[in-house]
Coordinates of C-alpha atoms in Angstrom, one line a residue:
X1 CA -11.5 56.8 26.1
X2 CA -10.4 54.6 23.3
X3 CA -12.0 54.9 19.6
X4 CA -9.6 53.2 17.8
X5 CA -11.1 50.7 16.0
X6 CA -11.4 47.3 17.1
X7 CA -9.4 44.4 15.1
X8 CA -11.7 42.2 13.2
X9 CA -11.2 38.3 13.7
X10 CA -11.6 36.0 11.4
X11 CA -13.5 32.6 11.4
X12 CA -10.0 31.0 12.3
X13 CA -8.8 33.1 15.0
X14 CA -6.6 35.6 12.5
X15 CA -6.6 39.4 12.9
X16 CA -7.7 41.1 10.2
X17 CA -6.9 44.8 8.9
X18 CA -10.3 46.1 7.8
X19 CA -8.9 48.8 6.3
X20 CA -7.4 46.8 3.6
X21 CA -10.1 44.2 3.5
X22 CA -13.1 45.3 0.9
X23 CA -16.7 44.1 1.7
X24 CA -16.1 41.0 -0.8
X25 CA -13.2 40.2 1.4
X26 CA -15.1 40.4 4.1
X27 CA -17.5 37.9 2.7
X28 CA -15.3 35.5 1.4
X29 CA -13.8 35.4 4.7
X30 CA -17.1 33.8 6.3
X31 CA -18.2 30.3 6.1
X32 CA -21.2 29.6 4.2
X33 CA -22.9 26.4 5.1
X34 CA -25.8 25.9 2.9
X35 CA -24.0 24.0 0.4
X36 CA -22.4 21.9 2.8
X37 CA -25.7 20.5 4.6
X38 CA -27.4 20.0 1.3
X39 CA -24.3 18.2 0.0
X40 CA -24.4 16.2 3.7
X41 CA -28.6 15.1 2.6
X42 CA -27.6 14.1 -0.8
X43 CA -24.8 11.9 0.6
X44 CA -26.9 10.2 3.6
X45 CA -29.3 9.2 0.3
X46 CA -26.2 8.1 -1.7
X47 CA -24.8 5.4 1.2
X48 CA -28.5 4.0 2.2
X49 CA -28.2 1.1 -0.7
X50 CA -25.1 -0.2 0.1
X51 CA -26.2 -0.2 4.0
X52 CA -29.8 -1.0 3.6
X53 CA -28.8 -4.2 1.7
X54 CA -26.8 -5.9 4.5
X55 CA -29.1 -4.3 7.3
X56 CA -32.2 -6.6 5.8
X57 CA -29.2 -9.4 5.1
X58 CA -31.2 -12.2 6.4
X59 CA -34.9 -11.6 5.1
X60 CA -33.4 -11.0 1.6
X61 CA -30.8 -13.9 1.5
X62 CA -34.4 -16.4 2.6
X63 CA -36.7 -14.9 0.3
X64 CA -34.1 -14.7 -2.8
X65 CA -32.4 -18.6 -1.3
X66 CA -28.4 -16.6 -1.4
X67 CA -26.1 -17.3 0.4
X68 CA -23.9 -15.6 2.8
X69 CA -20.8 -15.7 0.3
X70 CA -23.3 -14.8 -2.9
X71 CA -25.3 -11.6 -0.8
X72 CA -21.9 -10.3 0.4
X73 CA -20.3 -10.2 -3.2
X74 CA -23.7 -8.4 -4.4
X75 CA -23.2 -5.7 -1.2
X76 CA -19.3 -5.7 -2.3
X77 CA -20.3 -4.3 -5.9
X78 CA -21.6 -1.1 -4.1
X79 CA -18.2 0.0 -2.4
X80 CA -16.4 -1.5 -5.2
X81 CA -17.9 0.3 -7.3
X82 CA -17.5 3.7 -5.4
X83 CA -14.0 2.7 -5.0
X84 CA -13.7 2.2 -8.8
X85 CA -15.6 5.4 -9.8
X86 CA -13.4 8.0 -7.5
X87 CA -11.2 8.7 -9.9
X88 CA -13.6 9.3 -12.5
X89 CA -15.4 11.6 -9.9
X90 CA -12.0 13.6 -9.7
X91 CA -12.1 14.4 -13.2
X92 CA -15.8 15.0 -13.9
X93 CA -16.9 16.8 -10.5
X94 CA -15.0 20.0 -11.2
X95 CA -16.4 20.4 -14.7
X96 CA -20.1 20.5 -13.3
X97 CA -22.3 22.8 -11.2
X98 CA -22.3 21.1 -8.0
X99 CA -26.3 21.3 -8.0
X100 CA -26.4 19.2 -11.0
X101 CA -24.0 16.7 -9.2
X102 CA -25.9 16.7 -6.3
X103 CA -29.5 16.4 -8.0
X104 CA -28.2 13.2 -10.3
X105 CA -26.5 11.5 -7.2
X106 CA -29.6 11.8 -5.4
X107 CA -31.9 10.9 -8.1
X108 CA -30.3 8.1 -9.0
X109 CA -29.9 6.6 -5.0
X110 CA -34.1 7.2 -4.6
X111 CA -34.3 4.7 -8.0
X112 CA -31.7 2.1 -6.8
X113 CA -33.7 1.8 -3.9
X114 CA -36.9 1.6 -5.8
X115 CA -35.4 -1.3 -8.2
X116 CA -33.7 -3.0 -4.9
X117 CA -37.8 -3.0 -3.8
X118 CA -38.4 -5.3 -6.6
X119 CA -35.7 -7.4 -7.4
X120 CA -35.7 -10.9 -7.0
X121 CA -32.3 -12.6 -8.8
X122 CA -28.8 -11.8 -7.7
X123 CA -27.7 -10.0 -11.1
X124 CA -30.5 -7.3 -10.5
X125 CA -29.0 -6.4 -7.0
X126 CA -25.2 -6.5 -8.3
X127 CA -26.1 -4.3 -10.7
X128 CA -28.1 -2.2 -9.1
X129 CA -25.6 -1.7 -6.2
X130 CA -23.1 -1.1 -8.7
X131 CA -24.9 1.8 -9.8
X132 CA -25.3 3.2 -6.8
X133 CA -21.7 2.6 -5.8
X134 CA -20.8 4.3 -8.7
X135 CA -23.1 7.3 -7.6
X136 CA -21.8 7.3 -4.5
X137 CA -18.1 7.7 -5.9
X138 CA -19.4 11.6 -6.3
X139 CA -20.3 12.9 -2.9
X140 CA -16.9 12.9 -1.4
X141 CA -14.7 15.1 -4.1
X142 CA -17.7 17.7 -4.2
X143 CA -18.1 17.9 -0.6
X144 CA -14.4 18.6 -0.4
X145 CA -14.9 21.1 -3.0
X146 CA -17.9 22.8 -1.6
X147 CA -15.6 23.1 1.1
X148 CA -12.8 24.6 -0.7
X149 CA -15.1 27.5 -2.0
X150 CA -17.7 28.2 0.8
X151 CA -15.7 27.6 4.2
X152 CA -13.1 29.6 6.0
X153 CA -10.1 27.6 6.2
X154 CA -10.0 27.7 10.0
X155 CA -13.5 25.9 9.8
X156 CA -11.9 23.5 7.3
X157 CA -11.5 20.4 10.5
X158 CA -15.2 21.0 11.5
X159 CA -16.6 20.8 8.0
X160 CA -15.1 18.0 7.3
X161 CA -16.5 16.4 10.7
X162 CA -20.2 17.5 9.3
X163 CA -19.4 16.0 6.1
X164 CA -18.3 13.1 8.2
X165 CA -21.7 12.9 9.7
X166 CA -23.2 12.0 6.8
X167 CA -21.5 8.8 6.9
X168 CA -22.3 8.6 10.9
X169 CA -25.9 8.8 9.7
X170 CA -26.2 6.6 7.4
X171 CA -26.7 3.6 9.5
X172 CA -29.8 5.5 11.0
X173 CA -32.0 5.5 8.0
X174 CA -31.6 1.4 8.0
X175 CA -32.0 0.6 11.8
X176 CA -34.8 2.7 11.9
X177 CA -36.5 1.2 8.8
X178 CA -35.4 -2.5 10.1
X179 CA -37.4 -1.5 13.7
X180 CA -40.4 0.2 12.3
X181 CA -41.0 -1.5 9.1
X182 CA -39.1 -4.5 7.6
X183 CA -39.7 -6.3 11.1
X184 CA -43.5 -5.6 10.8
X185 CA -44.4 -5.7 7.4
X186 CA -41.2 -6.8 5.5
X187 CA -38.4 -6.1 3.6
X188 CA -39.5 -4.6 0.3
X189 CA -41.8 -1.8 1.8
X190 CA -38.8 -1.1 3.8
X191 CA -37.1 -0.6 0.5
X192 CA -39.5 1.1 -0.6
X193 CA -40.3 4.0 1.9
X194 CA -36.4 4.4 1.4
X195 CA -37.1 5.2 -1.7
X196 CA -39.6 7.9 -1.2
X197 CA -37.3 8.9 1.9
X198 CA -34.7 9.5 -0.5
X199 CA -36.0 11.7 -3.0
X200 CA -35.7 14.3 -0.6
X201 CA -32.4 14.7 -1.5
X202 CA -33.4 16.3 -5.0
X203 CA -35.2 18.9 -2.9
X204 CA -32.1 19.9 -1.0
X205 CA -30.1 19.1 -4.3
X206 CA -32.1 22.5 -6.0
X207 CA -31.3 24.5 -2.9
X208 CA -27.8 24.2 -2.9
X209 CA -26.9 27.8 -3.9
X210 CA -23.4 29.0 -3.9
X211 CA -22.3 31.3 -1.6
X212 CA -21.6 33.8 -4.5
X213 CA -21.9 34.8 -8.1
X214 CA -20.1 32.3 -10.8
X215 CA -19.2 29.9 -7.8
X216 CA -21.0 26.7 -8.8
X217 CA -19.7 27.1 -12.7
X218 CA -18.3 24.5 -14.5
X219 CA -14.3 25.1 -13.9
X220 CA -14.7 27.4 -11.0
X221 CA -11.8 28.1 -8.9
X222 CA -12.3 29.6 -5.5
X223 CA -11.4 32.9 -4.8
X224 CA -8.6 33.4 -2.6
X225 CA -9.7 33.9 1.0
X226 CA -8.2 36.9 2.8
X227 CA -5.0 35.4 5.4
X228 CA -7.0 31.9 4.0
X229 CA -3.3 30.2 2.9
X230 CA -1.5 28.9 5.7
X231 CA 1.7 30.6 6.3
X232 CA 3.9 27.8 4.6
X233 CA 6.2 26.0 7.1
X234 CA 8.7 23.6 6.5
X235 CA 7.2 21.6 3.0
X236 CA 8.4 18.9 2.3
X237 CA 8.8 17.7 -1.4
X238 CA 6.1 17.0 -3.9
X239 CA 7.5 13.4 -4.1
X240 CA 6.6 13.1 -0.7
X241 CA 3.5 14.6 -0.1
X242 CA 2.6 12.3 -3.2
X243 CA 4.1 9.4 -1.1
X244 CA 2.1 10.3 2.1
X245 CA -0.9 10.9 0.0
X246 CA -0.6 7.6 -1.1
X247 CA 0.1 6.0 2.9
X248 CA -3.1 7.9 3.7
X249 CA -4.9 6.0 1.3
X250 CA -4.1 2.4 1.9
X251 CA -4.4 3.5 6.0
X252 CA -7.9 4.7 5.5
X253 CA -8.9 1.5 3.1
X254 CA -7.2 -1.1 6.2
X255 CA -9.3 0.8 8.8
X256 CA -12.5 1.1 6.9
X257 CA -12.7 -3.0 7.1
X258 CA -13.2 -3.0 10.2
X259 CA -15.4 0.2 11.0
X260 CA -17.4 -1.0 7.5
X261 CA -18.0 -4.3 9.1
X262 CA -19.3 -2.8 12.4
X263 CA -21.6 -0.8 10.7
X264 CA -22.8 -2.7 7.8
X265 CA -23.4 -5.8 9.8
X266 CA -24.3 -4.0 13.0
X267 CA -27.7 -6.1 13.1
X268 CA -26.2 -9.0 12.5
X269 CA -23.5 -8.8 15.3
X270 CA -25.9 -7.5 17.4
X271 CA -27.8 -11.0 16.6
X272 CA -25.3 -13.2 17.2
X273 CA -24.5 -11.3 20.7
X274 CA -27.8 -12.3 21.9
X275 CA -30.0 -9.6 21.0
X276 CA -32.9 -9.4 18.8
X277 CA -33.3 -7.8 15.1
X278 CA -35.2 -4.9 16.5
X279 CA -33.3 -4.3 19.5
X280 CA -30.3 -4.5 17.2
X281 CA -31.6 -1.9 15.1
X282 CA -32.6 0.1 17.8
X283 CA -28.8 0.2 19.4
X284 CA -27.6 0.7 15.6
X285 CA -29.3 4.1 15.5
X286 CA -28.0 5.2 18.7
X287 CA -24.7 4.1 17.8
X288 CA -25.5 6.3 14.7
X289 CA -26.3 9.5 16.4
X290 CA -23.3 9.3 18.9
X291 CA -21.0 8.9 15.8
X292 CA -22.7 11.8 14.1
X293 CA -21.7 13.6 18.0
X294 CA -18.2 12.2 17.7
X295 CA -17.3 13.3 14.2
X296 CA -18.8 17.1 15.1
X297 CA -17.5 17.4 18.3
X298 CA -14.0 16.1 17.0
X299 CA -13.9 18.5 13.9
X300 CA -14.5 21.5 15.9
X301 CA -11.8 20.2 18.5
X302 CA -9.4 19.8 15.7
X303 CA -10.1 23.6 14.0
X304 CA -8.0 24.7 17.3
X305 CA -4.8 22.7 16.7
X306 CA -4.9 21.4 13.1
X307 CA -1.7 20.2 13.5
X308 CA -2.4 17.7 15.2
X309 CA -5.1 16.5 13.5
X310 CA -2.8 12.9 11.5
X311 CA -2.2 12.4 15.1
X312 CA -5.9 12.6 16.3
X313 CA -7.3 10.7 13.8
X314 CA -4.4 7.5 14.4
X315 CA -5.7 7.7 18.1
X316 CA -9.5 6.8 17.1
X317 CA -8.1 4.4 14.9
X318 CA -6.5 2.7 17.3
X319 CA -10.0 2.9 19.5
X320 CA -11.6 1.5 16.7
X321 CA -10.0 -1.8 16.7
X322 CA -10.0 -1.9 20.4
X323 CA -14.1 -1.7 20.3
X324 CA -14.2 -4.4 17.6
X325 CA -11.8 -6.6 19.7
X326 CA -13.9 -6.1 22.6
X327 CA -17.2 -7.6 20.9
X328 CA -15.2 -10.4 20.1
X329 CA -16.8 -11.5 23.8
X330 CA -20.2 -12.1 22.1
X331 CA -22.0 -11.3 24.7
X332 CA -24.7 -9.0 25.1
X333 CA -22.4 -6.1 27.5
X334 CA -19.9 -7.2 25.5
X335 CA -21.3 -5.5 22.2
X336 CA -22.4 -2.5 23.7
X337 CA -19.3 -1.4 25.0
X338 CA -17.2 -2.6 22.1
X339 CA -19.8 -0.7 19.6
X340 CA -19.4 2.3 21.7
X341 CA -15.7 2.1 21.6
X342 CA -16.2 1.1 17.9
X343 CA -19.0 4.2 16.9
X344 CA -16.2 6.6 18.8
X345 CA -12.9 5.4 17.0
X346 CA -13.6 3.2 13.7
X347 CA -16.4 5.9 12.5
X348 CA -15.7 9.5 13.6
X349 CA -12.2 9.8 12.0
X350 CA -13.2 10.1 8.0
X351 CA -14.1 14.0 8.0
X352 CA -10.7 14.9 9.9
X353 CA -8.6 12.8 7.3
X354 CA -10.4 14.7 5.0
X355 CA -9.6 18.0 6.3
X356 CA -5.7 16.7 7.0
X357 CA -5.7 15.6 3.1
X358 CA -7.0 18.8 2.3
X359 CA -4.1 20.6 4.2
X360 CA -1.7 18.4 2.5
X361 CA -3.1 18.9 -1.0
X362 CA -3.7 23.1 -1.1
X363 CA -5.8 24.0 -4.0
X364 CA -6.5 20.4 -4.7
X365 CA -9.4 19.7 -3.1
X366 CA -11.2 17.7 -5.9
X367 CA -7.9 15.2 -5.7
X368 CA -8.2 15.2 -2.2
X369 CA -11.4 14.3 -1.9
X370 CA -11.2 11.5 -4.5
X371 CA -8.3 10.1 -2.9
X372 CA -10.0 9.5 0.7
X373 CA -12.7 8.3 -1.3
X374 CA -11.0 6.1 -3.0
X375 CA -9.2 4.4 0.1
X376 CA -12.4 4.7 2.3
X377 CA -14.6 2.8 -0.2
X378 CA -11.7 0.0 -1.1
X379 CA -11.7 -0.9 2.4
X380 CA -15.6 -0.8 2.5
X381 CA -15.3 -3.4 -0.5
X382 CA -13.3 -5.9 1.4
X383 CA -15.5 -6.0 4.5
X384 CA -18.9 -7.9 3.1
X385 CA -17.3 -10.4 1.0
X386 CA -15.0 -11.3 3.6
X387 CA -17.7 -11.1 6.2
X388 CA -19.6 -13.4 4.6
X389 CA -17.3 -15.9 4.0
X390 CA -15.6 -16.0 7.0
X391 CA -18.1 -15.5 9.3
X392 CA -20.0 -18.7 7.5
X393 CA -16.8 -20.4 8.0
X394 CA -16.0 -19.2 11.6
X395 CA -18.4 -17.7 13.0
X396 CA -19.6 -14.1 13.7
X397 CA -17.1 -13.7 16.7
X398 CA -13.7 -14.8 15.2
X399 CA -14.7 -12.4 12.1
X400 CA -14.9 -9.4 13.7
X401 CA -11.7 -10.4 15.3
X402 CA -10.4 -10.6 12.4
X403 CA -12.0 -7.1 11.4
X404 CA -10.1 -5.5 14.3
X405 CA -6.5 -6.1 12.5
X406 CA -7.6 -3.3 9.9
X407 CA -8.1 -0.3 11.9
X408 CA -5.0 -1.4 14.0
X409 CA -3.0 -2.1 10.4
X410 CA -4.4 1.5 9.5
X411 CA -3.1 3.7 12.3
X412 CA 0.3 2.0 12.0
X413 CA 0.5 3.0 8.4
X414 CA -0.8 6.2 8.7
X415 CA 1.9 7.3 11.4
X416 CA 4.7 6.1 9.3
X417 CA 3.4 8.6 6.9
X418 CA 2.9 11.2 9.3
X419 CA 6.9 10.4 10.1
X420 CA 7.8 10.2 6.8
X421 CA 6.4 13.6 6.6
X422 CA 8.2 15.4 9.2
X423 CA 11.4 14.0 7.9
X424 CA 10.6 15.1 4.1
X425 CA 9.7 18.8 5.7
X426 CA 12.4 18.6 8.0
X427 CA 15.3 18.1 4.7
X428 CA 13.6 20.8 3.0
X429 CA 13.5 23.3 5.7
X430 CA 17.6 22.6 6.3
X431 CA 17.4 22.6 2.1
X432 CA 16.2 26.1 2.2
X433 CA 18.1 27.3 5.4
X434 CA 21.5 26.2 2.9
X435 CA 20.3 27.7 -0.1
X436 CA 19.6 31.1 2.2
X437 CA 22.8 31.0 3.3
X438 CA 24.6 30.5 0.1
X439 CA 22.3 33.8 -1.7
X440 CA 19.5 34.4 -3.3
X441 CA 21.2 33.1 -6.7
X442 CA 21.2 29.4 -5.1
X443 CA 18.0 29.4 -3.4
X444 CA 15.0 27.8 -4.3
X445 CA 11.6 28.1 -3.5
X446 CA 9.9 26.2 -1.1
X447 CA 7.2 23.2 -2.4
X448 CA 3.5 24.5 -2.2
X449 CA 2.3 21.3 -0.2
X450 CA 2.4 22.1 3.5
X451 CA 3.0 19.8 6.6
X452 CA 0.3 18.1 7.8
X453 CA 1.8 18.2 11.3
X454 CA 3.2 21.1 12.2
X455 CA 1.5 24.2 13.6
X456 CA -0.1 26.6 10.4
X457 CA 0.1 30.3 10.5
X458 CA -3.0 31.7 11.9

């Protein structure tokens, strides 16, 4: 009988020699999720301003006498805002203990809300959507650092999908509050039970422990994981990766117009398709819960063949635009199948671009982070001010068809850069092959930032 011992498998698939792996190894080799889901709470809190505002669009434009154009500049300060504050968030996010992040973000979401309750001029809800934009600004480059330090690396595409989910979710909190309280008893106790709903962020904000001593200090830097760096591949140059980085960016700001505008002004859509508020809302929060399916289904797809995650994520881009185009109908089959198409595509793509960026960027995870933010939450800025204009102008139809153009714009752009990639790796990898063949004197070493789209070593 055999009793060697058997080979210990990683979280990713890798083999692992236990005989050269201490119990610490072992450990850091594990995922820990705590951290994650509390981050995920804090950040379902952080987006309900900017999407409760244009959920209760109508009650609060009558009661305060806006108009379209005026509301949708006061819901534009809120992604704006976010947009604006990522870089900051880059900076200031490693230098804190993520519970402290976490708590203020939330804190300040559950009093937005409060002061949303009782405003009644248009200043009070630009500035208080700016404020919560600028909370918001937060969540993304800690999630992608609690990532960094608590996950295994071949859990990375998965994690970013349950991050992902927290923007899936956010239109739940809304529709349900739309069905079961603004429609009966209006919209400032709506407001205001998201308020209360909110605070429950602080509680999951004090449980966020790291996964291990000294973790959540101010400057932390992950420890290595055991086998956790991908074997590097072909790089290309840091010029490049900058370059992509960059293409990334403006491809994730084109396509969040038009998912932002499908999900911010779901009920209004809905409306115009020939459904009521409530059964809008209704359909908004099952739209929300098959996204929050989408995004985990497609992260833990993507952990088997990160490669081809740029790839993956250009494909539900393209989806997205299709749904949106598909509502253009305006007709009551019309907007269900081009929401479905639109929940599937337009909003279950942000965690893997994430996770790709991540790739793209090793030991970088704060710039990651604030770099899909950044592009994410530009887009988001464009879609309520435009909405409301155009769609006074036009009509609700010929805007979303409009909409459509950004996701399709966004997967364009983002497979040049995915090209632009494998060329970039392609000249280095011939580069290196040269400098190999010249001697060691000539060589040099490869660039740390690895191919998005080729096959890691695993």
């Amino acid at each position: 009988m055999d009793t060697s011992p058997k080979p210990q498998l990683a979280d990713d698939g890798r083999v692992l020699d236990a005989g050269r792996l201490s119990s610490d190894d072992r450990s850091l080799d594990r995922s820990r999720w705590g951290r994650l889901v509390a981050t995920v709470i804090v950040t379902v809190a952080a987006v309900t301003p900017g999407l409760m505002a244009p959920a209760l669009a109508a009650p609060v434009q009558h009661a305060l006498g806006l108009s379209g154009t005026a509301f949708g500049a006061a819901v534009t300060c809120f992604f704006a805002f976010t947009a604006a504050g990522s870089p900051v968030a880059r900076r200031v996010v490693p230098r804190l203990p993520v519970r402290a992040v976490l708590g203020a973000v939330g804190l300040l979401a559950a009093a937005v809300l409060a002061g949303l309750a009782v405003a009644d001029r248009l200043w009070q809800l630009c500035l208080l959507l700016a404020l919560a934009g600028f909370g918001n600004a937060f969540t993304q480059p800690v999630a992608a650092r609690v990532i960094a330090a608590d996950i295994a690396p071949g859990r990375h595409s998965f994690a970013g999908g349950l991050f992902g989910a927290s923007l899936g979710a956010g239109p739940f909190l809304p529709g349900l509050l739309v069905t079961l309280v603004a429609a009966p008893y209006g919209w400032r106790p709506a407001l205001w039970t998201a308020a209360g709903l909110a605070l429950l962020a602080l509680v999951a904000a004090a449980l966020a422990r790291p996964a291990r001593p000294g973790a959540d200090a101010p400057e932390a830097v992950p420890a290595e994981r055991p086998g956790g760096t991908a074997r590097p591949v072909a790089a290309a140059a840091p010029r490049t990766v900058g370059r992509v980085v960059a293409a990334w960016t403006a491809a994730a700001a084109l396509a969040t117009i038009g998912s932002n505008v499908g999900a911010a002004y779901f009920i209004q859509i809905g409306t115009a398709s020939g459904f009521s508020a409530a059964t809008a809302g209704t359909l908004q929060m099952l739209a929300s819960v098959l996204g929050i399916a989408v995004r985990l289904a497609s992260g833990g797809l993507a952990d088997r063949a990160p490669h081809r995650i740029p790839w993956t994520v250009t494909a539900m881009m393209l989806t997205g635009s299709a749904g949106l185009a598909v509502i253009v109908a305006g007709t009551p089959a019309a907007f269900v199948a081009g929401a479905l198409l639109a929940v599937a595509g337009g909003w279950g793509w942000t965690g893997l671009l994430l996770a790709a960026t991540m790739r793209l960027l090793p030991g970088e995870s704060a710039r990651a982070g604030a770099a899909m933010q950044g592009g994410l939450f530009a887009g988001a800025a464009v879609g309520p001010l435009s909405f409301g204009a155009l769609s006074a102008q036009f009509g609700v139809a010929a805007t979303v068809g409009v909409a459509a153009a950004g996701p399709l714009l966004g997967a364009l752009l983002l497979a040049a850069g995915i090209r632009a990639l494998g060329r970039g790796a392609g000249g280095a990898a011939s580069a290196s092959a040269a400098g190999h063949a010249a001697g060691p004197a000539s060589a040099e070493p490869a660039p740390a930032a690895i191919r998005a789209d080729a096959p890691q070593g695993r």
